[in-house]
Amino acid sequence: MSEETVSLNFIEKIIEEDLKAKKNNGAVITRFPPEPNGYLHIGHAKSICLNFGLAEKYNGCCHLRFDDTNPEKEDIEYIDSIREDIQWLGFDWGTNEFFASDYFNKLYEFAEKLIMDGKAYVDGLSPEEIRKYRGTLTEPGKESPGRNRSIEENLDLFRRMKAGEFEDGKYLLRAKIDMSSPNLNMRDPALYRIRRVTHHRTGDRWCIYPMYDFTHPLSDAIEGITHSVCTLEFEDHRPLYNWMVENTGPGHRPQQIEFARLNLTYTVMSKRKLLKLVESGIVSGWDDPRMPTISGFRRRGYTPESIRDFAGRIGVAKANSTVDIALLEHCLRDDLNKRAKRVMAVLDPLKVVIDNYPEGKVEYLEAENNPEDETMGNRKIPFSRELYIEREDFMENPPKKYFRLSPGNEIRLKHAYYVTCTGVVKDETGTVVEVHCTYDPDSKGGWTEDGRKVRGTSHWVSASHAFEGEVRLYSHLFSTEVPGEKTGDFFDDIAEDSLTILKGCMLEPSLKEAEPGEFFQFLRKGYFCVDSRDSSKGKPVFNRSVAMRDTWAKLQKKG
RNA sequence: UGGCCUAUUGUGUAAUUGGUAGCACAGCGGAUUCUGGUUCCGUCAGUGAGGGUUCAAGUCCUUCUAGGCCAGCCA
């Protein structure tokens, strides 16, 4: 065969160039720097897979660094969830777990150095004044009066800021760069603010906290990060990033590289929007199976393998784009098809009575657990005179190309027998409540020697052996590809039917012992997992992770 | 009449750096199938627009168009 040509994404190209040029002595050190102020979502998963993947590929390492410089928004509770999500995805940062707050002392020293070099000053302007002085996108800013303070006075003021002599917001440490720069980030950006807020790690030790633009590049430099990969909105910050590293840093020069964040159809992705969904009660929490959070996908039944596969397939580039969520669903099906145990579950039961099958008789029939993987073995399932099949698998007056059960038609009951419909029983409203059939004893196992053609195959459960259970059907949270595109408010596009709770489902006996986190293919219906929150011993609740592809439904839609 | 960035089939991404525009998802058609699943085969469709350089341009130059980001003491 032809040798496969591996194409590199633009970041890999940069890294390989660097490697060739012996930059950083051949080291590749990346980092994933979440702020502990919320839960991780699939967009973060893209970044995690990228950063850890790069480290893996180039024999480097990837640091986990909590970017915890804003105690007002951050909380220790998020730290554990972030760790858990990254681990669950299958990545290991070993001992390389850091906190920006661990660098507060060093950062403070860097700030003093900047002051002593005449490259930072303490400003007493109010927030409103600062905004005015900054200028606009088209007009340059004005220099603050505080800009010309002496080094001695700046140092004194800054030390007193640290010592807590001033009220919150009274002073600000600013970099002295260029108030007329067309890049607003360079117009003397804030470095330190006064905030008397208890920090989740440093407690009340500090009343001044460093800003992102100061902290991030220097944290990267301190840790020896070689390639600092972030999203596109930080492109404008890159000159500032470099300024910090060149004027302040410990010598090491990390390189910031920006890529486009992930957008998914039928989904919102920003923390702000996800928080609103949680707060409004539209979803049950951050791990609601409809949420695009990593914990939501986990509870929904997505596997880490499928998410990593997805991250690999969507690629990395600089153009803003929206990935079709069908690709994610494909990745899940692809993974689960090979791994999920097949079982039979009737979600919307319709009773079937096999008139010529002996009353009281029970047979245990052999069923394969996964046709894609023989090593998963077989199991026995009970068959008897009274069964349930899916209500949609029977029609009294079927349309063309309907291969399922209908009067006079013969179908196969998976792993069991051929049955032919002989009649129906209706209630007073005309609804079919019972279907009567005869079976062919020679078709045991679902096969006959005579080569008879049976187009339809239904799943079923034995009425007296099945147990009743709850199944939750999930679909997209939003009804439009880009929620809020028309009205500007994503709440306008929330789908009403994103969750359907089915109570009277009839499940095959083996499912009784299913444990939280286990996943199955409910034959012909989809992939389901045991809900980790609402299941109890012997009473599993199932979440539909993703439905099977359904060409019959597609045919019907077309009419 | 601010700066930075981006543009390849419906979607997402490749193209040996100037040399046959490929892959995946979605769609459509068919074959196989004890899941209307899987698998297999086929098929549709693209370089935002206009100029220019060149034997040759997705790639270089130029003009335009469209989109994204930036005026927090958030990250």
XYZ file of C-alpha atoms (C1' of nucleotides) in Angstrom:
634
model
C 0.000 0.000 0.000
C 0.961 3.610 -0.146
C 2.788 5.079 2.787
C 0.406 7.289 4.664
C 1.204 10.965 4.611
C 0.570 12.458 7.992
C -0.591 16.011 7.748
C 0.287 18.309 10.592
C -1.832 21.071 11.980
C -0.305 24.539 12.021
C 0.802 24.260 15.640
C 2.572 20.983 15.000
C 4.291 22.622 12.059
C 5.552 25.411 14.298
C 6.761 22.898 16.850
C 8.549 20.784 14.266
C 10.245 23.892 12.905
C 11.327 24.764 16.426
C 12.588 21.239 16.969
C 14.546 21.405 13.743
C 16.048 24.709 14.822
C 16.959 23.206 18.197
C 14.921 25.856 19.928
C 14.338 25.194 23.648
C 16.897 22.363 23.416
C 14.269 20.219 21.798
C 11.862 20.460 24.704
C 8.111 20.719 24.237
C 6.294 21.865 27.328
C 2.676 22.899 27.044
C 0.089 23.744 29.621
C -3.633 23.696 30.178
C -4.492 26.760 32.278
C -8.121 26.692 33.436
C -9.510 29.332 35.747
C -11.273 27.500 38.582
C -14.496 29.414 38.169
C -16.718 26.864 36.453
C -17.009 23.466 34.899
C -15.056 22.330 31.875
C -16.919 21.905 28.600
C -16.239 20.181 25.286
C -14.426 23.285 24.076
C -11.963 22.832 26.919
C -11.728 19.192 25.937
C -10.456 20.305 22.553
C -7.782 22.387 24.250
C -6.908 19.600 26.679
C -6.542 17.062 23.892
C -4.448 19.542 21.944
C -2.089 20.489 24.743
C -1.677 17.044 26.258
C -1.621 15.504 22.802
C 1.204 17.793 21.688
C 3.189 16.930 24.786
C 2.656 13.223 24.199
C 3.547 13.408 20.526
C 6.777 15.297 21.060
C 7.902 13.539 24.218
C 7.330 16.592 26.310
C 4.941 17.249 29.108
C 1.842 19.251 29.744
C 1.330 21.167 32.945
C -1.995 21.650 34.623
C -2.003 25.165 35.968
C -4.932 26.733 37.725
C -5.083 30.348 36.719
C -6.414 31.574 40.018
C -5.780 35.304 40.108
C -9.339 36.477 40.629
C -10.611 35.264 44.007
C -13.903 37.031 43.493
C -15.027 34.493 40.939
C -13.052 31.424 41.791
C -13.716 28.614 44.165
C -11.927 25.526 45.359
C -14.925 23.343 44.464
C -14.139 23.755 40.787
C -10.593 22.515 41.168
C -11.630 18.952 41.906
C -14.095 18.843 39.048
C -11.449 20.113 36.655
C -8.957 17.489 37.790
C -11.581 14.773 37.531
C -12.607 15.777 34.023
C -9.057 15.843 32.683
C -8.281 12.484 34.245
C -11.470 11.038 32.916
C -10.479 12.155 29.433
C -7.399 10.036 29.954
C -4.637 12.566 30.514
C -2.043 12.626 33.254
C -0.093 15.669 34.342
C 1.893 13.713 36.903
C 3.497 16.068 39.396
C 3.115 19.055 37.103
C 0.187 20.605 38.879
C 0.608 24.289 39.561
C -1.286 27.310 40.686
C -0.697 30.844 39.543
C -1.235 31.768 43.173
C 1.900 29.790 44.029
C 3.788 32.459 42.123
C 2.339 35.450 43.952
C 5.640 36.156 45.717
C 7.705 35.881 42.562
C 5.177 37.891 40.647
C 5.372 40.599 43.263
C 9.152 40.696 42.864
C 8.785 41.011 39.102
C 6.424 43.913 39.610
C 8.904 45.736 41.834
C 11.580 45.130 39.242
C 9.368 46.660 36.602
C 8.853 49.700 38.810
C 12.573 50.033 39.477
C 13.235 49.821 35.762
C 10.790 52.641 35.242
C 8.437 50.381 33.330
C 5.497 50.409 35.721
C 3.770 53.030 37.809
C 1.107 53.357 40.435
C -1.950 55.135 39.147
C -4.580 56.834 41.257
C -7.136 57.360 38.521
C -10.645 56.077 39.134
C -12.001 53.296 36.911
C -14.115 55.841 35.033
C -11.134 58.105 34.492
C -9.043 55.218 33.311
C -11.658 54.377 30.755
C -11.704 57.967 29.521
C -7.933 58.194 29.401
C -7.710 54.970 27.448
C -9.155 56.583 24.345
C -11.183 54.624 21.820
C -10.607 52.189 18.999
C -9.958 55.072 16.641
C -8.450 57.677 18.960
C -5.282 57.421 21.008
C -5.366 57.540 24.781
C -4.016 60.166 27.139
C -1.255 59.678 29.620
C -2.299 59.577 33.241
C -0.827 62.184 35.592
C 0.482 59.320 37.709
C 2.572 58.123 34.811
C 5.388 60.494 35.687
C 5.732 59.617 39.342
C 9.274 58.961 40.451
C 10.517 55.435 40.814
C 10.873 55.964 44.549
C 7.343 57.184 44.933
C 5.992 54.324 42.793
C 7.865 51.787 44.844
C 6.653 53.310 48.086
C 3.072 53.432 46.893
C 3.163 49.872 45.575
C 4.577 48.569 48.857
C 1.867 50.382 50.726
C -0.710 48.898 48.361
C 0.583 45.497 49.330
C 0.637 46.448 53.011
C -3.036 47.250 52.883
C -2.795 50.962 53.485
C -5.308 51.850 50.807
C -8.899 51.013 50.245
C -9.914 48.688 47.407
C -9.584 50.282 44.005
C -7.751 53.349 45.270
C -4.591 52.593 43.315
C -3.582 50.433 40.430
C -0.191 49.270 39.249
C 0.115 49.822 35.531
C 2.718 48.953 32.932
C 4.229 51.985 31.244
C 4.015 51.102 27.571
C 2.226 53.282 25.036
C -1.021 55.170 25.518
C -1.310 55.815 21.801
C -0.811 52.249 20.642
C -3.453 51.107 18.157
C -3.556 47.930 20.220
C -5.545 48.906 23.299
C -3.912 46.164 25.301
C -0.683 48.120 25.123
C -2.179 51.326 26.533
C -0.624 50.949 29.965
C -2.446 47.790 31.027
C -3.285 47.113 34.664
C -0.891 44.812 36.480
C -2.155 44.760 40.060
C -5.405 45.812 41.698
C -6.323 46.164 45.335
C -9.035 43.688 46.384
C -9.711 42.604 49.920
C -11.090 39.218 49.024
C -10.157 35.953 50.680
C -8.387 33.776 48.173
C -9.227 30.076 48.182
C -5.572 29.180 48.508
C -3.687 32.137 49.906
C -6.416 33.200 52.299
C -6.019 36.808 53.424
C -2.296 36.955 52.831
C -2.737 39.325 49.921
C -4.929 42.318 49.342
C -3.453 42.980 45.926
C -3.934 40.523 43.083
C -2.104 40.362 39.736
C -3.968 40.565 36.446
C -4.091 37.912 33.761
C -1.882 39.793 31.312
C 0.829 40.020 33.922
C 0.421 36.622 35.507
C -0.036 34.399 32.525
C 3.121 35.058 30.508
C 5.226 35.097 33.624
C 3.737 31.857 34.919
C 4.515 30.325 31.543
C 8.062 31.654 31.746
C 8.561 30.428 35.302
C 7.439 26.933 34.361
C 9.549 26.835 31.221
C 6.547 26.475 28.947
C 7.768 26.373 25.351
C 4.482 26.645 23.477
C 1.666 28.498 25.159
C -1.425 27.572 23.221
C -4.531 29.678 23.719
C -7.642 30.772 21.859
C -8.009 33.462 19.219
C -9.312 36.241 21.437
C -5.849 36.512 22.963
C -4.199 37.344 19.658
C -4.239 41.028 20.535
C -2.581 40.214 23.827
C 0.421 38.551 22.246
C 2.495 41.755 21.989
C 1.787 42.357 25.648
C 2.614 38.751 26.483
C 5.956 39.198 24.780
C 6.524 42.555 26.457
C 6.047 40.964 29.868
C 8.374 38.106 29.154
C 11.045 40.377 27.696
C 10.911 43.077 30.340
C 10.217 41.064 33.425
C 10.594 37.355 33.021
C 13.091 34.937 34.457
C 14.791 34.627 31.081
C 12.822 31.888 29.401
C 10.764 32.952 26.377
C 7.598 30.950 25.803
C 5.770 31.380 22.518
C 2.065 32.116 22.501
C 0.108 30.459 19.685
C -3.595 31.030 19.157
C -6.157 28.669 17.655
C -9.908 28.842 17.046
C -12.111 27.677 19.858
C -14.731 25.009 19.270
C -18.318 25.795 18.397
C -20.904 23.058 18.010
C -24.237 23.178 16.234
C -27.355 23.050 18.442
C -25.208 24.057 21.398
C -24.028 27.059 23.358
C -20.520 26.933 24.698
C -19.593 29.933 26.826
C -19.398 29.511 30.577
C -21.681 32.499 30.929
C -24.430 30.943 28.824
C -24.056 27.547 30.444
C -24.327 29.175 33.845
C -27.578 30.841 32.761
C -28.975 27.465 31.708
C -28.147 26.070 35.122
C -29.457 29.055 37.047
C -32.691 29.233 35.072
C -33.435 25.606 35.936
C -33.783 24.650 32.295
C -31.261 21.938 32.992
C -30.827 20.076 36.235
C -27.239 21.170 36.783
C -23.774 21.368 35.274
C -23.834 17.620 34.693
C -27.274 17.492 33.124
C -26.890 14.995 30.263
C -27.906 17.691 27.795
C -25.099 20.015 28.844
C -21.976 20.239 26.682
C -19.886 20.090 29.834
C -17.471 17.222 30.181
C -19.418 16.063 33.221
C -22.639 16.321 31.226
C -21.245 14.210 28.411
C -19.903 11.727 30.926
C -23.318 11.367 32.519
C -24.911 11.191 29.100
C -22.817 8.121 28.355
C -20.128 9.577 26.111
C -16.833 7.746 26.403
C -13.506 9.548 26.781
C -12.327 7.643 23.727
C -15.107 9.101 21.610
C -14.366 12.631 22.740
C -10.665 12.263 22.047
C -11.445 10.787 18.652
C -13.660 13.782 17.977
C -10.980 16.224 19.053
C -8.593 14.591 16.620
C -11.032 14.693 13.739
C -12.066 18.337 14.003
C -8.493 19.501 13.591
C -6.898 22.718 14.732
C -6.915 25.952 12.772
C -7.247 29.703 13.068
C -10.560 30.155 11.288
C -13.694 30.476 13.410
C -15.952 27.554 12.663
C -18.884 25.559 13.904
C -18.615 21.805 13.906
C -21.685 19.727 13.111
C -22.670 17.920 16.301
C -23.441 14.921 14.079
C -19.695 14.331 13.938
C -19.508 14.029 17.716
C -22.461 11.650 17.669
C -20.786 9.640 14.947
C -17.662 9.299 17.084
C -19.727 7.987 19.978
C -21.609 5.459 17.859
C -18.376 4.367 16.275
C -16.816 3.656 19.662
C -19.873 2.110 21.270
C -20.678 -0.071 18.284
C -17.504 -1.985 18.978
C -17.836 -2.045 22.743
C -21.451 -1.931 23.872
C -23.231 -5.093 24.947
C -26.443 -5.640 23.008
C -29.551 -6.068 25.107
C -33.272 -5.903 24.467
C -35.428 -3.212 25.953
C -38.930 -2.318 24.873
C -39.420 1.377 25.443
C -43.062 1.643 24.406
C -44.497 -1.824 25.089
C -47.248 -3.521 23.158
C -48.367 -6.943 24.335
C -47.997 -9.895 22.000
C -49.616 -13.255 22.656
C -48.391 -16.275 20.759
C -51.490 -18.401 20.615
C -49.854 -21.662 19.615
C -47.068 -21.449 22.170
C -47.742 -23.599 25.252
C -48.962 -21.716 28.268
C -46.489 -21.757 31.132
C -43.587 -22.855 28.971
C -40.289 -20.948 29.215
C -37.308 -21.398 26.943
C -33.918 -19.851 27.475
C -32.554 -18.776 24.152
C -28.987 -18.005 23.246
C -28.187 -14.403 22.326
C -24.875 -12.961 21.227
C -23.715 -9.999 23.250
C -22.014 -8.193 20.410
C -21.867 -9.257 16.771
C -18.825 -6.998 16.328
C -16.873 -8.797 19.021
C -17.196 -12.536 19.605
C -15.118 -12.359 22.756
C -18.003 -10.640 24.479
C -19.778 -13.980 24.517
C -23.413 -14.971 24.745
C -26.204 -14.870 27.249
C -29.524 -16.642 27.764
C -32.783 -14.797 27.474
C -36.187 -16.130 28.516
C -38.941 -16.602 25.946
C -42.558 -17.347 26.723
C -46.108 -17.120 25.399
C -46.658 -13.482 26.301
C -44.185 -10.885 25.167
C -43.810 -7.189 24.624
C -42.630 -5.637 21.430
C -42.191 -2.002 20.510
C -45.509 -0.357 19.716
C -44.011 1.195 16.601
C -43.057 -2.292 15.416
C -46.697 -3.094 14.729
C -49.097 -1.434 12.331
C -52.576 -2.566 11.459
C -52.529 -0.737 8.135
C -48.875 -0.504 7.189
C -47.544 1.774 4.473
C -45.363 0.487 1.681
C -41.929 -0.792 2.663
C -43.016 -1.354 6.266
C -41.240 -4.583 7.112
C -42.429 -4.909 10.662
C -45.370 -6.764 12.158
C -48.796 -6.325 10.592
C -51.776 -8.603 10.095
C -50.766 -11.618 8.042
C -47.117 -10.617 7.982
C -44.301 -12.732 9.339
C -41.370 -11.246 11.169
C -38.454 -12.534 13.171
C -38.200 -12.046 16.887
C -34.496 -11.510 17.378
C -32.728 -14.645 18.625
C -36.140 -16.383 19.021
C -38.765 -17.412 16.452
C -40.622 -16.296 13.381
C -44.081 -15.106 14.261
C -47.034 -14.225 12.078
C -49.707 -11.789 13.129
C -53.163 -13.339 13.203
C -55.216 -10.632 14.838
C -55.476 -7.731 17.237
C -57.430 -6.768 20.321
C -58.555 -3.169 20.643
C -59.902 -1.152 23.508
C -63.047 0.988 23.327
C -61.086 3.874 21.734
C -59.890 1.666 18.941
C -56.316 1.510 20.176
C -54.591 -1.801 19.651
C -53.805 -3.215 23.093
C -52.799 -6.714 22.171
C -51.482 -8.460 19.107
C -52.017 -12.145 18.491
C -49.532 -14.278 16.616
C -48.602 -17.813 15.818
C -45.021 -18.946 15.836
C -43.127 -21.430 13.744
C -41.445 -23.986 16.051
C -38.950 -24.777 13.296
C -37.590 -21.260 13.385
C -36.049 -21.563 16.826
C -33.099 -19.264 17.216
C -34.503 -16.982 14.556
C -33.598 -19.035 11.514
C -35.076 -21.672 9.237
C -33.495 -24.127 6.833
C -35.895 -23.403 4.016
C -34.359 -20.037 3.219
C -37.644 -18.245 3.801
C -37.277 -14.503 3.464
C -38.189 -12.494 6.549
C -37.466 -8.820 6.184
C -38.440 -7.574 9.605
C -36.731 -8.318 12.876
C -38.053 -7.033 16.162
C -36.615 -6.928 19.627
C -38.851 -8.157 22.412
C -38.959 -9.147 26.074
C -40.855 -11.896 27.846
C -43.721 -10.244 29.699
C -43.370 -12.230 32.887
C -39.582 -11.991 33.029
C -39.011 -8.385 32.057
C -38.926 -5.666 34.658
C -40.261 -2.179 34.437
C -37.806 0.666 34.302
C -37.279 4.327 33.585
C -35.570 5.453 30.430
C -34.704 9.039 29.596
C -34.533 10.119 26.005
C -32.344 13.115 25.357
C -32.021 15.190 22.254
C -30.491 18.551 21.418
C -31.157 21.292 23.954
C -31.693 23.807 21.161
C -33.886 23.692 18.109
C -31.611 25.741 15.867
C -28.054 25.178 14.737
C -26.870 28.472 16.161
C -28.982 29.244 19.231
C -29.953 32.896 19.416
C -28.825 33.663 15.891
C -32.137 35.217 14.903
C -33.231 37.080 18.006
C -29.942 37.498 19.801
C -31.256 35.581 22.788
C -30.369 31.898 22.897
C -33.259 31.256 25.276
C -35.597 31.809 22.325
C -34.281 28.669 20.674
C -34.541 26.214 23.519
C -36.169 23.004 22.335
C -39.166 21.912 24.405
C -38.647 18.231 23.799
C -34.994 17.770 24.686
C -35.919 15.376 27.481
C -38.565 12.661 27.350
C -38.977 10.487 30.419
C -40.335 7.026 29.738
C -41.629 5.266 32.824
C -43.140 1.960 31.770
C -40.320 0.514 29.712
C -39.933 -3.253 29.807
C -36.319 -4.329 30.158
C -34.702 -7.711 29.775
C -33.832 -9.337 33.123
C -30.051 -9.061 32.751
C -30.347 -5.282 32.970
C -31.530 -5.470 36.556
C -27.962 -5.654 37.814
C -26.582 -2.909 35.585
C -24.266 -0.579 37.447
C -23.947 3.190 37.080
C -21.666 4.075 34.200
C -22.293 0.823 32.329
C -23.330 1.278 28.729
C -25.429 -0.861 26.397
C -26.910 -0.926 22.988
C -30.647 -1.330 23.326
C -31.117 -3.281 20.141
C -32.445 -1.118 17.305
C -33.057 1.820 19.677
C -29.731 3.355 20.557
C -26.938 3.455 23.053
C -27.887 3.858 26.681
C -26.022 4.147 29.950
C -27.008 3.734 33.560
C -27.515 7.168 35.092
C -24.956 7.761 37.787
C -27.142 10.017 39.855
C -30.672 8.655 39.906
C -30.146 4.911 39.736
C -30.276 2.684 42.777
C -29.461 -0.958 43.456
C -31.677 -3.106 41.266
C -33.423 -0.023 39.900
C -31.300 1.369 37.137
C -32.366 4.502 35.304
C -31.152 4.625 31.739
C -30.028 7.640 29.723
C -30.045 7.536 25.980
C -26.574 8.578 24.945
C -27.328 8.647 21.244
C -29.969 7.024 19.072
C -29.113 4.541 16.354
C -28.948 5.897 12.867
C -32.463 5.422 11.604
C -32.948 5.176 7.862
C -36.545 4.077 8.321
C -37.383 7.278 10.158
C -35.662 9.192 7.373
C -37.745 7.395 4.771
C -40.924 8.221 6.632
C -40.028 11.876 6.888
C -39.625 12.045 3.165
C -43.112 10.587 2.903
C -11.523 57.486 7.804
C -7.893 52.236 14.500
C -5.378 47.555 15.107
C -5.025 42.266 14.769
C -6.838 37.801 12.538
C -9.554 34.634 9.063
C -11.681 32.880 4.138
C -10.960 25.492 0.246
C -17.814 21.087 -1.521
C -23.608 21.600 3.202
C -19.970 21.106 7.713
C -14.893 20.421 9.622
C -10.090 20.054 7.795
C -5.660 18.573 4.059
C -2.680 19.841 -0.340
C 4.921 17.468 -0.837
C 5.521 25.172 0.062
C 4.233 27.304 -7.381
C 2.903 21.244 -10.219
C -3.480 15.904 -10.644
C -7.709 19.994 -5.044
C -7.640 14.881 -0.915
C -9.910 12.937 3.823
C -13.904 12.748 7.327
C -18.968 13.908 8.753
C -23.674 14.976 6.617
C -26.665 13.950 2.017
C -28.065 10.742 -2.040
C -28.007 5.653 -4.592
C -26.907 0.508 -4.219
C -24.966 -4.360 -2.062
C -24.638 -7.228 2.418
C -27.072 -8.138 7.074
C -30.966 -12.532 12.495
C -30.371 -4.749 14.559
C -34.177 -0.349 8.767
C -27.611 -0.881 13.176
C -22.693 -2.315 11.404
C -19.819 -3.212 6.983
C -18.850 -2.472 1.707
C -19.323 0.082 -3.025
C -20.803 4.204 -5.724
C -22.294 9.417 -6.018
C -23.067 14.766 -5.302
C -20.475 19.124 -4.461
C -15.306 23.459 -3.267
C -10.423 27.279 -3.703
C -15.184 34.546 -1.378
C -14.793 38.342 -5.972
C -11.828 41.075 -9.653
C -7.112 42.097 -11.677
C -1.769 40.727 -12.189
C 3.099 37.579 -12.253
C 4.101 32.542 -14.368
C 4.549 27.248 -18.985
C 1.729 26.480 -14.417
C -1.544 29.935 -8.711
C -5.719 27.354 -3.345
C -0.497 28.768 -2.701
C 3.008 34.809 -4.891
C 1.504 40.381 -5.793
C -2.753 43.779 -5.830
C -7.678 45.755 -5.116
C -12.182 44.570 -3.072
C -15.872 41.740 -0.222
C -17.463 39.007 3.969
C -16.723 37.398 8.922
C -14.308 37.258 13.950
C -11.737 39.706 18.154
C -10.262 44.246 21.008
C -12.126 50.307 24.569
C -12.780 45.027 32.657
C -9.155 47.241 38.228
C -12.339 39.382 34.128
C -9.678 35.325 32.061
